[in-house]
């Protein structure tokens, strides 16, 4: 069973109330080959919410206490991002997920690139908080772009 970002399956759970529908992901859900998760909702956020970015590093650094997740207005929401990451890990463990497909660039879900903390649309190489935690625990995390080249 595959675990996928809810927004990739078409659920309107992004910070601004939109989705990021990916047809391959939604087909996997329809065929009961995948289940959805939104780490930010599991962390306690609702939709819509303020955009947030990681300042001072990436998800690995957040888990190590070297970086933080901050909303555009300056509110430190690191604890909620970490809570959402652990809740997602719990779900992945319980369902024995074979693969996890998460939305690229998100401070939670990015698995290759994330925004750089300046809220200017600039990306840097790195993992979001949830991706970092899942990878640390041995899960294969890929983005929707990588999914396009895989046979699922
Ligand atoms: S936390 Fe992940 S699943 Fe939830 S809206 Fe953001 S990118 Fe999508």
PDB file of C-alpha atoms and ligand atoms in Angstrom:
ATOM      1  CA  UNK A   1       0.000   0.000   0.000  1.00  0.00           C
ATOM      2  CA  UNK A   2       1.205   3.485  -0.890  1.00  0.00           C
ATOM      3  CA  UNK A   3       0.820   6.596   1.259  1.00  0.00           C
ATOM      4  CA  UNK A   4       0.255   9.822  -0.705  1.00  0.00           C
ATOM      5  CA  UNK A   5      -0.133  13.532  -0.009  1.00  0.00           C
ATOM      6  CA  UNK A   6      -3.826  14.396   0.232  1.00  0.00           C
ATOM      7  CA  UNK A   7      -3.450  17.461  -1.989  1.00  0.00           C
ATOM      8  CA  UNK A   8      -1.997  15.312  -4.807  1.00  0.00           C
ATOM      9  CA  UNK A   9      -5.156  13.191  -4.662  1.00  0.00           C
ATOM     10  CA  UNK A  10      -7.248  16.307  -5.258  1.00  0.00           C
ATOM     11  CA  UNK A  11      -8.275  17.157  -1.706  1.00  0.00           C
ATOM     12  CA  UNK A  12      -8.408  20.910  -1.105  1.00  0.00           C
ATOM     13  CA  UNK A  13      -6.141  20.940   1.924  1.00  0.00           C
ATOM     14  CA  UNK A  14      -3.292  23.230   0.845  1.00  0.00           C
ATOM     15  CA  UNK A  15      -2.621  26.364   2.896  1.00  0.00           C
ATOM     16  CA  UNK A  16      -4.680  28.444   0.469  1.00  0.00           C
ATOM     17  CA  UNK A  17      -7.565  25.989   0.160  1.00  0.00           C
ATOM     18  CA  UNK A  18      -6.538  24.556  -3.199  1.00  0.00           C
ATOM     19  CA  UNK A  19      -5.370  21.078  -4.263  1.00  0.00           C
ATOM     20  CA  UNK A  20      -2.441  19.906  -6.389  1.00  0.00           C
ATOM     21  CA  UNK A  21      -4.236  17.170  -8.294  1.00  0.00           C
ATOM     22  CA  UNK A  22      -1.986  14.586  -9.881  1.00  0.00           C
ATOM     23  CA  UNK A  23      -3.928  12.142 -12.046  1.00  0.00           C
ATOM     24  CA  UNK A  24      -1.644   9.198 -11.328  1.00  0.00           C
ATOM     25  CA  UNK A  25      -1.986   9.719  -7.575  1.00  0.00           C
ATOM     26  CA  UNK A  26      -5.769  10.066  -7.690  1.00  0.00           C
ATOM     27  CA  UNK A  27      -5.978   6.902  -9.813  1.00  0.00           C
ATOM     28  CA  UNK A  28      -3.948   4.985  -7.209  1.00  0.00           C
ATOM     29  CA  UNK A  29      -6.406   6.130  -4.522  1.00  0.00           C
ATOM     30  CA  UNK A  30      -9.432   5.190  -6.658  1.00  0.00           C
ATOM     31  CA  UNK A  31      -7.946   1.740  -7.242  1.00  0.00           C
ATOM     32  CA  UNK A  32      -7.420   1.307  -3.479  1.00  0.00           C
ATOM     33  CA  UNK A  33      -3.663   1.091  -3.964  1.00  0.00           C
ATOM     34  CA  UNK A  34      -3.012   4.264  -1.970  1.00  0.00           C
ATOM     35  CA  UNK A  35      -4.339   6.156   1.023  1.00  0.00           C
ATOM     36  CA  UNK A  36      -4.032   9.871   1.681  1.00  0.00           C
ATOM     37  CA  UNK A  37      -2.370  11.862   4.422  1.00  0.00           C
ATOM     38  CA  UNK A  38      -1.876  15.575   5.074  1.00  0.00           C
ATOM     39  CA  UNK A  39       0.842  16.071   7.689  1.00  0.00           C
ATOM     40  CA  UNK A  40      -0.136  19.678   8.331  1.00  0.00           C
ATOM     41  CA  UNK A  41      -3.742  18.798   9.137  1.00  0.00           C
ATOM     42  CA  UNK A  42      -2.486  15.975  11.380  1.00  0.00           C
ATOM     43  CA  UNK A  43      -0.253  18.519  13.098  1.00  0.00           C
ATOM     44  CA  UNK A  44      -3.301  20.554  14.061  1.00  0.00           C
ATOM     45  CA  UNK A  45      -3.612  23.122  11.274  1.00  0.00           C
ATOM     46  CA  UNK A  46      -6.821  23.832   9.405  1.00  0.00           C
ATOM     47  CA  UNK A  47      -7.422  25.055   5.869  1.00  0.00           C
ATOM     48  CA  UNK A  48      -6.881  27.831   4.904  1.00  0.00           C
ATOM     49  CA  UNK A  49      -3.754  28.630   6.909  1.00  0.00           C
ATOM     50  CA  UNK A  50      -0.767  30.880   6.531  1.00  0.00           C
ATOM     51  CA  UNK A  51       2.030  29.761   4.233  1.00  0.00           C
ATOM     52  CA  UNK A  52       5.108  28.602   6.113  1.00  0.00           C
ATOM     53  CA  UNK A  53       8.726  27.915   5.177  1.00  0.00           C
ATOM     54  CA  UNK A  54      11.750  26.428   6.903  1.00  0.00           C
ATOM     55  CA  UNK A  55      14.297  28.972   8.091  1.00  0.00           C
ATOM     56  CA  UNK A  56      17.888  27.976   8.822  1.00  0.00           C
ATOM     57  CA  UNK A  57      18.059  24.632   7.044  1.00  0.00           C
ATOM     58  CA  UNK A  58      15.773  21.804   5.952  1.00  0.00           C
ATOM     59  CA  UNK A  59      13.574  19.188   7.602  1.00  0.00           C
ATOM     60  CA  UNK A  60      16.580  17.284   8.927  1.00  0.00           C
ATOM     61  CA  UNK A  61      17.766  20.444  10.659  1.00  0.00           C
ATOM     62  CA  UNK A  62      14.283  21.026  12.089  1.00  0.00           C
ATOM     63  CA  UNK A  63      14.288  17.511  13.592  1.00  0.00           C
ATOM     64  CA  UNK A  64      17.702  18.237  15.090  1.00  0.00           C
ATOM     65  CA  UNK A  65      16.559  21.563  16.550  1.00  0.00           C
ATOM     66  CA  UNK A  66      18.862  23.579  14.262  1.00  0.00           C
ATOM     67  CA  UNK A  67      16.148  25.162  12.113  1.00  0.00           C
ATOM     68  CA  UNK A  68      12.552  26.242  12.535  1.00  0.00           C
ATOM     69  CA  UNK A  69       9.326  26.428  10.561  1.00  0.00           C
ATOM     70  CA  UNK A  70       7.882  29.917  10.484  1.00  0.00           C
ATOM     71  CA  UNK A  71       4.693  31.360   9.028  1.00  0.00           C
ATOM     72  CA  UNK A  72       4.877  34.356   6.721  1.00  0.00           C
ATOM     73  CA  UNK A  73       3.752  36.648   9.555  1.00  0.00           C
ATOM     74  CA  UNK A  74       6.622  35.388  11.727  1.00  0.00           C
ATOM     75  CA  UNK A  75       4.812  32.879  13.957  1.00  0.00           C
ATOM     76  CA  UNK A  76       7.001  29.917  14.904  1.00  0.00           C
ATOM     77  CA  UNK A  77       5.014  26.763  14.062  1.00  0.00           C
ATOM     78  CA  UNK A  78       7.873  24.263  14.340  1.00  0.00           C
ATOM     79  CA  UNK A  79       6.144  22.158  16.997  1.00  0.00           C
ATOM     80  CA  UNK A  80       3.041  21.615  14.843  1.00  0.00           C
ATOM     81  CA  UNK A  81       5.154  20.565  11.862  1.00  0.00           C
ATOM     82  CA  UNK A  82       7.036  18.066  14.001  1.00  0.00           C
ATOM     83  CA  UNK A  83       3.766  16.773  15.464  1.00  0.00           C
ATOM     84  CA  UNK A  84       2.372  16.282  11.949  1.00  0.00           C
ATOM     85  CA  UNK A  85       5.535  14.488  10.868  1.00  0.00           C
ATOM     86  CA  UNK A  86       5.329  11.993  13.733  1.00  0.00           C
ATOM     87  CA  UNK A  87       1.610  11.415  13.143  1.00  0.00           C
ATOM     88  CA  UNK A  88       2.369  10.697   9.485  1.00  0.00           C
ATOM     89  CA  UNK A  89       5.180   8.335  10.466  1.00  0.00           C
ATOM     90  CA  UNK A  90       2.754   6.518  12.769  1.00  0.00           C
ATOM     91  CA  UNK A  91       0.314   6.111   9.885  1.00  0.00           C
ATOM     92  CA  UNK A  92       3.042   4.874   7.525  1.00  0.00           C
ATOM     93  CA  UNK A  93       4.202   2.321  10.094  1.00  0.00           C
ATOM     94  CA  UNK A  94       0.694   1.079  10.892  1.00  0.00           C
ATOM     95  CA  UNK A  95      -0.218   0.602   7.220  1.00  0.00           C
ATOM     96  CA  UNK A  96       3.236  -0.813   6.437  1.00  0.00           C
ATOM     97  CA  UNK A  97       3.607   1.607   3.517  1.00  0.00           C
ATOM     98  CA  UNK A  98       5.801   0.352   0.698  1.00  0.00           C
ATOM     99  CA  UNK A  99       6.283   3.796  -0.829  1.00  0.00           C
ATOM    100  CA  UNK A 100       5.324   7.330   0.152  1.00  0.00           C
ATOM    101  CA  UNK A 101       4.537   9.892  -2.557  1.00  0.00           C
ATOM    102  CA  UNK A 102       4.658  13.439  -1.224  1.00  0.00           C
ATOM    103  CA  UNK A 103       4.157  16.859  -2.797  1.00  0.00           C
ATOM    104  CA  UNK A 104       7.412  18.499  -3.808  1.00  0.00           C
ATOM    105  CA  UNK A 105       8.524  21.867  -2.358  1.00  0.00           C
ATOM    106  CA  UNK A 106       6.304  21.799   0.744  1.00  0.00           C
ATOM    107  CA  UNK A 107       7.937  22.456   4.147  1.00  0.00           C
ATOM    108  CA  UNK A 108       6.295  19.193   5.262  1.00  0.00           C
ATOM    109  CA  UNK A 109       6.185  17.065   2.139  1.00  0.00           C
ATOM    110  CA  UNK A 110       9.074  18.196  -0.100  1.00  0.00           C
ATOM    111  CA  UNK A 111      11.480  15.316  -0.717  1.00  0.00           C
ATOM    112  CA  UNK A 112      14.025  16.896  -3.089  1.00  0.00           C
ATOM    113  CA  UNK A 113      13.445  20.628  -2.883  1.00  0.00           C
ATOM    114  CA  UNK A 114      11.817  23.090  -0.493  1.00  0.00           C
ATOM    115  CA  UNK A 115      11.442  26.877  -0.392  1.00  0.00           C
ATOM    116  CA  UNK A 116      14.398  28.665   1.146  1.00  0.00           C
ATOM    117  CA  UNK A 117      12.671  30.554   3.958  1.00  0.00           C
ATOM    118  CA  UNK A 118      12.554  33.957   2.253  1.00  0.00           C
ATOM    119  CA  UNK A 119       8.947  33.639   0.979  1.00  0.00           C
ATOM    120  CA  UNK A 120      10.157  34.725  -2.439  1.00  0.00           C
ATOM    121  CA  UNK A 121       9.524  31.510  -4.337  1.00  0.00           C
ATOM    122  CA  UNK A 122      13.173  30.470  -4.281  1.00  0.00           C
ATOM    123  CA  UNK A 123      13.874  26.759  -3.853  1.00  0.00           C
ATOM    124  CA  UNK A 124      16.806  24.910  -2.319  1.00  0.00           C
ATOM    125  CA  UNK A 125      17.738  21.240  -2.182  1.00  0.00           C
ATOM    126  CA  UNK A 126      16.368  19.573   0.952  1.00  0.00           C
ATOM    127  CA  UNK A 127      13.586  17.613   2.618  1.00  0.00           C
ATOM    128  CA  UNK A 128      10.490  18.892   4.349  1.00  0.00           C
ATOM    129  CA  UNK A 129      10.018  17.882   7.988  1.00  0.00           C
ATOM    130  CA  UNK A 130       7.765  14.881   7.305  1.00  0.00           C
ATOM    131  CA  UNK A 131       9.894  13.597   4.432  1.00  0.00           C
ATOM    132  CA  UNK A 132      13.019  13.852   6.557  1.00  0.00           C
ATOM    133  CA  UNK A 133      11.422  11.859   9.378  1.00  0.00           C
ATOM    134  CA  UNK A 134      10.041   9.169   7.063  1.00  0.00           C
ATOM    135  CA  UNK A 135      13.375   8.753   5.274  1.00  0.00           C
ATOM    136  CA  UNK A 136      15.150   8.556   8.613  1.00  0.00           C
ATOM    137  CA  UNK A 137      12.882   5.664   9.499  1.00  0.00           C
ATOM    138  CA  UNK A 138      13.624   3.768   6.309  1.00  0.00           C
ATOM    139  CA  UNK A 139      10.644   4.703   4.149  1.00  0.00           C
ATOM    140  CA  UNK A 140      11.085   5.355   0.456  1.00  0.00           C
ATOM    141  CA  UNK A 141       9.780   8.869  -0.167  1.00  0.00           C
ATOM    142  CA  UNK A 142       9.348  10.125  -3.721  1.00  0.00           C
ATOM    143  CA  UNK A 143       7.775  13.197  -5.264  1.00  0.00           C
ATOM    144  CA  UNK A 144       4.918  13.283  -7.740  1.00  0.00           C
ATOM    145  CA  UNK A 145       7.498  13.979 -10.454  1.00  0.00           C
ATOM    146  CA  UNK A 146       9.401  10.804  -9.610  1.00  0.00           C
ATOM    147  CA  UNK A 147       6.122   8.876  -9.517  1.00  0.00           C
ATOM    148  CA  UNK A 148       5.550   9.798 -13.152  1.00  0.00           C
ATOM    149  CA  UNK A 149       8.585   7.731 -14.137  1.00  0.00           C
ATOM    150  CA  UNK A 150       7.771   4.742 -11.900  1.00  0.00           C
ATOM    151  CA  UNK A 151       5.464   1.840 -12.681  1.00  0.00           C
ATOM    152  CA  UNK A 152       2.724   1.756 -10.049  1.00  0.00           C
TER     153      UNK A 152
HETATM  154  S1  LIG B   1       1.146  19.190   4.099  1.00  0.00           S
HETATM  155 FE1  LIG B   1       1.596  17.920   2.318  1.00  0.00          FE
HETATM  156  S2  LIG B   1      -0.377  16.895   1.915  1.00  0.00           S
HETATM  157 FE2  LIG B   1      -0.831  18.634   3.240  1.00  0.00          FE
HETATM  158  S3  LIG B   1      -1.349  20.266   1.799  1.00  0.00           S
HETATM  159 FE3  LIG B   1       0.844  20.476   2.282  1.00  0.00          FE
HETATM  160  S4  LIG B   1       1.874  19.369   0.611  1.00  0.00           S
HETATM  161 FE4  LIG B   1      -0.279  18.709   0.612  1.00  0.00          FE
END
